[in-house]
Coordinates of C-alpha atoms in Angstrom, one line a residue:
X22 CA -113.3 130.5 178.0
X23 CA -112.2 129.6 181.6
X24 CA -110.5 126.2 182.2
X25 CA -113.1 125.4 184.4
X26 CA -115.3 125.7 181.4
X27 CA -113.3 123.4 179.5
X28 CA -114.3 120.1 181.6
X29 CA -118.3 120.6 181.2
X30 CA -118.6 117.3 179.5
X31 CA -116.7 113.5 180.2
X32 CA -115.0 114.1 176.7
X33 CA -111.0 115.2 178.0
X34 CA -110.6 119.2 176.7
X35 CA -107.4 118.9 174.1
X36 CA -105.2 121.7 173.6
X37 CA -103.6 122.1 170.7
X38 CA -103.3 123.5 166.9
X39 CA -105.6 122.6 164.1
X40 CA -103.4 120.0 162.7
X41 CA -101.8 118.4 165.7
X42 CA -105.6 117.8 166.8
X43 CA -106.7 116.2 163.3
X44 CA -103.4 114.3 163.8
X45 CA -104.4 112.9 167.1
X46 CA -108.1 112.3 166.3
X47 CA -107.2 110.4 163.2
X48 CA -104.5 108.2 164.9
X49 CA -105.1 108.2 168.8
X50 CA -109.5 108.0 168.7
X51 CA -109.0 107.8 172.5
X52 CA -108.8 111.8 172.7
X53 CA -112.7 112.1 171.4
X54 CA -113.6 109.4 173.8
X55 CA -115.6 109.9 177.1
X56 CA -113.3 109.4 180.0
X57 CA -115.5 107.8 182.6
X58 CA -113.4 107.6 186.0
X59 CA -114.7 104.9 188.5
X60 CA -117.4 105.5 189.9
X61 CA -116.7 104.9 193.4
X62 CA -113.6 106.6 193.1
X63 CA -114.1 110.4 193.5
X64 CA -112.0 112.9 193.5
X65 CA -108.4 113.2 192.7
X66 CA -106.7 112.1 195.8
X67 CA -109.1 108.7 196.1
X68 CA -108.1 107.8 192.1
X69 CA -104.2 108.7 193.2
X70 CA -104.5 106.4 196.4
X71 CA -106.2 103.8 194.7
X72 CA -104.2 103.5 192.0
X73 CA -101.4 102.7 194.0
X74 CA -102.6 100.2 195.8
X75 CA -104.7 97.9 193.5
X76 CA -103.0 98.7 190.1
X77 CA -102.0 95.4 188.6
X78 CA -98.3 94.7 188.0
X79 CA -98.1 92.9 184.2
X80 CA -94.9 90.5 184.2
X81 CA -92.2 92.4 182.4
X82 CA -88.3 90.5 182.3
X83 CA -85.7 93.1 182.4
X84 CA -82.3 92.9 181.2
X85 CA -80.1 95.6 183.2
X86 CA -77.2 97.9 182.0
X87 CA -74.9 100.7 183.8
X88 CA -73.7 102.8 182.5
X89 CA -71.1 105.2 183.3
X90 CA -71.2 109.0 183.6
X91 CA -68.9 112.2 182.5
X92 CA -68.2 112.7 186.2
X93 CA -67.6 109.0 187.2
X94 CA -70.6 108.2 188.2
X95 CA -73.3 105.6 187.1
X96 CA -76.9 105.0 185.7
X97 CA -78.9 101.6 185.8
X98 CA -80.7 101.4 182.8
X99 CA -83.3 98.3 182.7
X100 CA -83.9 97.1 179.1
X101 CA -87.0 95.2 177.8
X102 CA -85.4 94.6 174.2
X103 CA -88.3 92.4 172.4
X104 CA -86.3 90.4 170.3
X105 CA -89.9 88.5 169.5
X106 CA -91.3 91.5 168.0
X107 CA -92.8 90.8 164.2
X108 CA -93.4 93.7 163.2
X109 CA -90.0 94.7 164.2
X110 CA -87.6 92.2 163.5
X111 CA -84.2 93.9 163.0
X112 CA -83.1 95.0 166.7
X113 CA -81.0 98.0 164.8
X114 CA -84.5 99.6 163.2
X115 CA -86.9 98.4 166.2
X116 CA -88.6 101.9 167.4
X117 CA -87.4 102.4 171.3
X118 CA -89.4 103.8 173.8
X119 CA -87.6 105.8 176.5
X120 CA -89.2 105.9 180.1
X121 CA -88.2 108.1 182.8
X122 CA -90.1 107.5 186.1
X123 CA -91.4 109.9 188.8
X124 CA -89.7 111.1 191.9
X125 CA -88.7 108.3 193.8
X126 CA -90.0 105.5 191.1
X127 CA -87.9 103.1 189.1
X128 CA -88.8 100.3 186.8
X129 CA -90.4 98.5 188.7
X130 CA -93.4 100.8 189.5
X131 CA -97.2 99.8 188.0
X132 CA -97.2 102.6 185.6
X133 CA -94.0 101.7 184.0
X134 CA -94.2 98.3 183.5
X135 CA -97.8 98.9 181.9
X136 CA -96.2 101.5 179.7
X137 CA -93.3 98.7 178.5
X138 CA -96.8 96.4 178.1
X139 CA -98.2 98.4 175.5
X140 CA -95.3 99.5 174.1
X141 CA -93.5 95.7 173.4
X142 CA -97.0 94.7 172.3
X143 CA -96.8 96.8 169.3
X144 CA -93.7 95.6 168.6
X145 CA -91.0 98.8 169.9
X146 CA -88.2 98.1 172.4
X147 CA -88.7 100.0 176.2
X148 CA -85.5 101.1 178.2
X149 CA -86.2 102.8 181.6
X150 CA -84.0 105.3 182.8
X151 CA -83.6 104.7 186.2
X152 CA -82.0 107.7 188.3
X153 CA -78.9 107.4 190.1
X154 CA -79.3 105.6 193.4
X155 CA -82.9 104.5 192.6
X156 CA -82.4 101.8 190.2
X157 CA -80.6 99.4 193.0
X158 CA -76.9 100.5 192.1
X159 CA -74.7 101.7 194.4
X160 CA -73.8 105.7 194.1
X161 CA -70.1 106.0 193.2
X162 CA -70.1 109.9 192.8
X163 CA -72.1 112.2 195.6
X164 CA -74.6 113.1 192.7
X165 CA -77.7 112.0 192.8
X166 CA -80.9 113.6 190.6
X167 CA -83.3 116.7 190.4
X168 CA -86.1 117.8 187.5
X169 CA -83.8 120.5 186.4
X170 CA -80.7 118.7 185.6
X171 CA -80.9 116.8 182.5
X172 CA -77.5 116.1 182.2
X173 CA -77.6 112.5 183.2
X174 CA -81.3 112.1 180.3
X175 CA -78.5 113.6 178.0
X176 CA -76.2 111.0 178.6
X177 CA -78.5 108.1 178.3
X178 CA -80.4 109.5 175.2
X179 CA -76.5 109.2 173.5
X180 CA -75.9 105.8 174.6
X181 CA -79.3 104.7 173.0
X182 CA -78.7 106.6 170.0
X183 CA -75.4 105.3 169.9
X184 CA -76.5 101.6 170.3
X185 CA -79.2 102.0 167.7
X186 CA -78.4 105.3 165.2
X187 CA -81.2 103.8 162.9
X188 CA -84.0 103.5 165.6
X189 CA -86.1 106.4 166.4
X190 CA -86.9 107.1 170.2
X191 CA -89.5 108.4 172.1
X192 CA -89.7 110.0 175.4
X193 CA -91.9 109.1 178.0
X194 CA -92.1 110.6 181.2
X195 CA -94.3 110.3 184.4
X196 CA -94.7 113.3 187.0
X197 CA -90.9 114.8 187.9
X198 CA -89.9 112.1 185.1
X199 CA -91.8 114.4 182.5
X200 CA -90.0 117.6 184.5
X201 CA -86.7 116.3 183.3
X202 CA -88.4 115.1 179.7
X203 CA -89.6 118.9 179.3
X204 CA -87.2 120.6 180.2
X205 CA -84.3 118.8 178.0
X206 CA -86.3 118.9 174.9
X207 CA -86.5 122.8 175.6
X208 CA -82.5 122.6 176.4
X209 CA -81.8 120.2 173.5
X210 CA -84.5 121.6 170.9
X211 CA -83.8 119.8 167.4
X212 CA -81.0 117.9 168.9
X213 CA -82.9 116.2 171.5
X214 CA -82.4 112.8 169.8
X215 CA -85.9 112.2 170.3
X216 CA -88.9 111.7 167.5
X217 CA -91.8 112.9 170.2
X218 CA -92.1 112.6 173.8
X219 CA -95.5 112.3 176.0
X220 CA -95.7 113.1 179.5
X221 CA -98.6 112.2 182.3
X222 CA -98.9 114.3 185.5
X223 CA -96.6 116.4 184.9
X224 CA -96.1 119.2 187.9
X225 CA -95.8 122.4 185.4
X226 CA -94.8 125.1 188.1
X227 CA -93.1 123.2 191.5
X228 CA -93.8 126.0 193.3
X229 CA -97.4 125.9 193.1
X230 CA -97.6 121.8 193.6
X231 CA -95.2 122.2 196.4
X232 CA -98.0 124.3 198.0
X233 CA -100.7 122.1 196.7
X234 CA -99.2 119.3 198.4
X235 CA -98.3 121.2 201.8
X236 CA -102.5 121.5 202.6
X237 CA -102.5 119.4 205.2
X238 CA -104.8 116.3 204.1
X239 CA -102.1 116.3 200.8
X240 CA -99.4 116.5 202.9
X241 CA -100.6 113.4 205.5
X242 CA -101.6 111.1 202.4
X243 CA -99.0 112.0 199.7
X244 CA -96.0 114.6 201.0
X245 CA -95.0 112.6 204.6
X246 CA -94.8 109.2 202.5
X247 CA -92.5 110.7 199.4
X248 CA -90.7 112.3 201.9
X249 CA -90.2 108.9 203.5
X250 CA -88.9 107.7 200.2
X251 CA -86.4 110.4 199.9
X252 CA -85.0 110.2 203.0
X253 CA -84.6 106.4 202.7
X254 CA -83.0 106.7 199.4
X255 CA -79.9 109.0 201.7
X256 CA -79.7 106.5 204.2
X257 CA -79.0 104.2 201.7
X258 CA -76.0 106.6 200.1
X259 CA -75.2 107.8 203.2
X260 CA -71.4 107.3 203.2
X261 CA -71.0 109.0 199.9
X262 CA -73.2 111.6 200.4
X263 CA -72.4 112.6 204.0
X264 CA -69.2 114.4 201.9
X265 CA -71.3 116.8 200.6
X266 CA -74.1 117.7 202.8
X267 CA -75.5 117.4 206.4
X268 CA -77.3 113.8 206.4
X269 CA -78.5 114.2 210.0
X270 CA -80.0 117.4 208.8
X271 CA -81.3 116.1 205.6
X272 CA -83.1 112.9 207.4
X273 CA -85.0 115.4 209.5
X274 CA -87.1 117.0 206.6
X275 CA -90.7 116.4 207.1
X276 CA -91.7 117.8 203.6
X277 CA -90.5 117.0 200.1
X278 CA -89.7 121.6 199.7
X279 CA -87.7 120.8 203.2
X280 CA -86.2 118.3 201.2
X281 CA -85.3 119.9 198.3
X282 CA -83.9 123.3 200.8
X283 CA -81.5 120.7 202.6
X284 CA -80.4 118.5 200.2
X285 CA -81.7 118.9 196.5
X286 CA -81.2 122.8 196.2
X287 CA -77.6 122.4 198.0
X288 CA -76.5 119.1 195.9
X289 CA -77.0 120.9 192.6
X290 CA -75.9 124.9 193.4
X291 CA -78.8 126.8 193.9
X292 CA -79.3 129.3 196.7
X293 CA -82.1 128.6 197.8
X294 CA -85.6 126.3 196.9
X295 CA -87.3 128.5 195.3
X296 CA -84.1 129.0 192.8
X297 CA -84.4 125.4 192.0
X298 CA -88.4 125.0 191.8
X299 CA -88.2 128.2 189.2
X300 CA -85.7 126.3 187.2
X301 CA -87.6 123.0 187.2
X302 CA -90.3 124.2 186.3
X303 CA -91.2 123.3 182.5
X304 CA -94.5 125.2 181.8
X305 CA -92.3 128.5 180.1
X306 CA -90.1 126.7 178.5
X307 CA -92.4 124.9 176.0
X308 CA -91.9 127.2 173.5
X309 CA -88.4 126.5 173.3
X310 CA -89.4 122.5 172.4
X311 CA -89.2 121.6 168.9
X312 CA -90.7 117.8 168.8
X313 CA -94.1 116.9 169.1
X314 CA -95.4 116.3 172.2
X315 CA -98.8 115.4 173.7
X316 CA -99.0 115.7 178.1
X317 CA -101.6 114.4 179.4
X318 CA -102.8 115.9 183.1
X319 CA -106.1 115.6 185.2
X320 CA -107.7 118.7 186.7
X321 CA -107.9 117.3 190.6
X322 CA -104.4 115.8 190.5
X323 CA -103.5 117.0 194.1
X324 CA -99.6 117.4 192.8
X325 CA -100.2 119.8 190.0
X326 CA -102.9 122.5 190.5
X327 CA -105.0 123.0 187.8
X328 CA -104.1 127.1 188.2
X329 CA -100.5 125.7 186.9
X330 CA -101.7 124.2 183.8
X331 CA -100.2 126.1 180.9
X332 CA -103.3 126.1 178.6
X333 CA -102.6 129.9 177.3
X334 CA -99.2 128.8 176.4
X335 CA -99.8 125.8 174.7
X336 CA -102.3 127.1 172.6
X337 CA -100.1 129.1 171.1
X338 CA -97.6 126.1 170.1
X339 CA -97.8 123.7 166.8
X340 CA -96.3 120.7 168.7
X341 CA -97.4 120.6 172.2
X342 CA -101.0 119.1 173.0
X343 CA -102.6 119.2 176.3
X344 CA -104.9 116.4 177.2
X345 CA -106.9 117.4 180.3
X346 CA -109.9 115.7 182.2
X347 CA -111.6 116.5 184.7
X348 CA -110.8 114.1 187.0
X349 CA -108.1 110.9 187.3
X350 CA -106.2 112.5 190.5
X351 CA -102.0 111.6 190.0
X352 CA -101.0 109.4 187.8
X353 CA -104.1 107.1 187.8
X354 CA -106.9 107.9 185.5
X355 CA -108.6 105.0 186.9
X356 CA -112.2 104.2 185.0
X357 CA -114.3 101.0 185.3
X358 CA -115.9 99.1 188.2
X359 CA -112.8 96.9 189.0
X360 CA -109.5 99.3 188.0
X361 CA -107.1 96.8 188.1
X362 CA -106.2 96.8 184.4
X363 CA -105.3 98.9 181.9
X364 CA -106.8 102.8 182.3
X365 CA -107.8 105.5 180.2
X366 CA -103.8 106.5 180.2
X367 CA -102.3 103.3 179.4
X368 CA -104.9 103.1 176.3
X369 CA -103.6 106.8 176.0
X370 CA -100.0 106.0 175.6
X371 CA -99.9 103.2 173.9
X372 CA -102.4 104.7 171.2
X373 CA -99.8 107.5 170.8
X374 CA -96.7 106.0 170.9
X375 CA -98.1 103.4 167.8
X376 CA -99.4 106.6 166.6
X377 CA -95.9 108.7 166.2
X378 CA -93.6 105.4 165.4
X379 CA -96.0 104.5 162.2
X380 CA -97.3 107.8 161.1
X381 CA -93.9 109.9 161.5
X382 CA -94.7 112.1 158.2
X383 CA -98.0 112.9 159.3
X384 CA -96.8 114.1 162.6
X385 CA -94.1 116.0 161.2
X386 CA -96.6 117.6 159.1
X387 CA -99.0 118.1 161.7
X388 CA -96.8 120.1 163.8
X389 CA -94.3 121.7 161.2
X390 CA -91.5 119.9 162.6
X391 CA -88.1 119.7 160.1
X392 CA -90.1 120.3 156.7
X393 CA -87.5 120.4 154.9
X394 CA -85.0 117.7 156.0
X395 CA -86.9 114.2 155.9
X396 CA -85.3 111.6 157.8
X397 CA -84.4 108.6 156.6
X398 CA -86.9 106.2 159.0
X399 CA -89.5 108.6 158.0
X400 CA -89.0 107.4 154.1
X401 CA -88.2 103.9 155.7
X402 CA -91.9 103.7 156.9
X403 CA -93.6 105.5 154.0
X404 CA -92.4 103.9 151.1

C-alpha cells in the first residue's frame, strides 16, 4: 500500500507492531480518534504559520540550572520541579520528563510550555534542555549545537539521572530536538538513561527537508526567518565564536544549508553539508534504538517531506511507532474553530507520556524491551 494510501480517512495511519499498537490503543485512545484539522486552516504551511502566531502560551514558572560541560562549557537547563504533585509526592521517585526544543527554540516556546502543562498536570516533573547559547547564557567555549552531536543530551541525561537515580525519564523532542533525541537513543541503545522517548515533526533525512524548504514559497515563509534566528544567535556569541570561524561570512547566509556549510558543518568537523545532513539524519538508525518510542509526523509538514518518512523501516521495528496524518503542517496539528488551546498533539503527548510512566510493564512487554531484567520502578508501580 502506498503512503499516500494510508491517509484515505481523518483517523492518523499508525505504524507499528502488533503489540506496540494494542499498547497504544488501550492506553493513548487518541491514536483511533479522527484528527479533524481546522477547517479554515489548509494545508501544511497555513497550520505551521498559524500555529505560531495564535498558539496560547500556558503560565509555566521555571526554576533555572547550568550546568557545566566536559570541555568547559555550559548548558541552561530550565526546571519545572512540581513539588505540588499528588500523585507524586517524593521528588526522588517523581517520573521526569525531558524536553529538547527545535532548532532555534528554548523553553520558552508555545509547544514546550504546553508539553510541561500536560506533563506537571499528571503529576511528573519537566526539565528542558536548552542548547548552548539559546537558553540566555552566555557561551564560555566556541561550541555551540547541531542534530548530530548528542554529546551535550548525554551530559544532561547524567546529571538528571544523577539527581534522581530512582526517577525514570522520558525524552521528548520537537523537530531538530527529536534529531538529537533519535539519534542518541540509536548511539546509547540500552544505556540511554531513558524509559521511552516521543518525538513530533521530526525531519527524518535533512537532506531532503533542506530541499523541501529551499522551494521558494518555503523558503520566504519558513527558511529566511530560521535563518534570521541563526544568524542572531552568532551575533550574540560573536566574540567567542569569531575564534573559530568567519562571522562576517557566517552572517551572510541566506539559507539554513548555507548555514549549516559556513558555520555548523565547520564548528563540528565535517567536510562538507552534505557530510553533516547524512549524519543527522535519524531515519536509518532506528533500528539501532532499543526504548520504545512513538514520533508523531504530519504528511504536509513543509520541513519533512512525506518521501522522507521511514514507514518501511519502522514497520519492521517492535519499539518504534509512527503516528501520521494527513495534515497538521510543522509542529502544529491545529483542529477546532478557534486553535488557541490544546491540539490534537498536546492531547497526543500527554496521553502517552501518562501512558509509559503508569503502564511501564505493559510497554516493556509490548515492545520486547529488557524481558528479562525488570527494573525496580517497574515493580514499584505494579505491585
Amino acid at each position: 500500500m502506498s503512503l499516500f494510501g494510508l491517509f484515505s480517512f481523518q483517523t492518523p495511519a499508525l505504524i507499528c507492531s502488533e503489540a506496540f499498537s494494542a499498547f497504544l490503543h488501550k492506553h493513548c485512545p487518541v491514536v483511533a480518534e479522527r484528527f479533524c484539522p481546522t477547517p479554515w486552516c489548509w494545508g501544511g504551511r497555513l497550520q505551521t504559520l498559524v500555529c505560531a502566531l495564535l498558539k496560547s502560551r500556558p503560565l509555566v514558572s521555571y526554576r533555572n540550572e547550568l550546568i557545566r560541560t566536559v570541555d568547559g562549557g555550559q548548558i541552561s537547563l530550565d526546571w519545572e520541579d512540581n513539588h505540588i504533585s499528588e500523585t507524586y509526592p517524593e521528588s526522588c521517585t517523581r517520573p521526569t520528563v525531558l524536553i529538547l526544543p527545535g532548532l532555534t527554540g528554548n523553553s520558552q516556546q508555545s509547544y514546550v510550555l504546553h508539553a510541561v502543562s500536560q506533563a506537571t498536570r499528571r503529576g511528573y516533573r519537566c526539565v528542558v534542555f536548552n542548547n548552548r547559547g539559546v537558553g540566555g547564557e552566555e557561551l564560555l567555549t566556541p561550541v555551540t549545537y547541531c542534530a548530530a552531536n548528542t554529546s551535550d543530551l548525554e551530559r544532561v541525561v547524567q546529571h538528571v539521572k544523577g539527581l534522581f537515580p530512582q526517577a525514570p525519564v522520558l525524552g521528548a523532542g520537537v523537530s531538530l530536538g527529536g534529531m538529537i533525541l533519535l539519534n542518541y537513543l540509536a548511539r546509547k541503545r540500552t544505556d540511554s538513561g531513558m524509559v521511552a522517548g516521543i518525538t513530533i515533526s521530526v525531519a527524518w533525512d535533512a537532506l531532503k527537508s533542506s530541499d523541501s524548504m529551499e522551494e521558494p514559497l518555503n523558503w520566504l515563509l519558513f527558511n529566511k526567518h530560521l535563518t534570521h534566528g541563526l544568524r542572531q544567535k552568532v551575533t550574540r556569541h560573536r566574540k567567542i565564536l569569531e575564534k573559530v570561524v568567519d562571522v562576517d561570512y557566517v552572517l551572510k547566509a541566506r539559507t539554513i544549508r548555507e548555514f549549516d556549510e559556513r558555520f555548523t558543518s565547520h564548528l563540528f568537523g565535517y567536510k562538507t553539508c552534505i557530510d553533516y545532513y547524512r549524519d543527522a539524519s535519524p531515519a536509518k538508525k532506528l533500528p539501532q534504538t532499543s526504548v520504545p518510542i512513538l514520533c508523531l509526523n504530519a504528511a504536509d509538514d513543509p520541513f519533512s517531506p512525506q518521501s522522507a518518512i521511514p514507514v518501511s523501516i519502522v514497520q519492521a521495528l517492535p519499539n518504534v511507532a509512527l503516528l501520521l496524518t494527513a495534515h497538521g503542517g510543522h509542529i502544529a496539528f491545529l483542529q477546532g474553530l478557534f486553535p488557541r488551546g490544546e491540539s490534537y498533539m498536546e492531547c497526543l503527548f500527554g496521553q502517552f507520556v501518562q501512558a509509559v510512566f503508569e503502564h511501564p510493564g505493559d510497554i516493556k512487554k509490548a515492545c520486547g524491551v529488557d524481558k528479562d531484567e525488570p527494573n525496580k520502578y517497574q515493580s514499584d508501580r505494579e505491585e
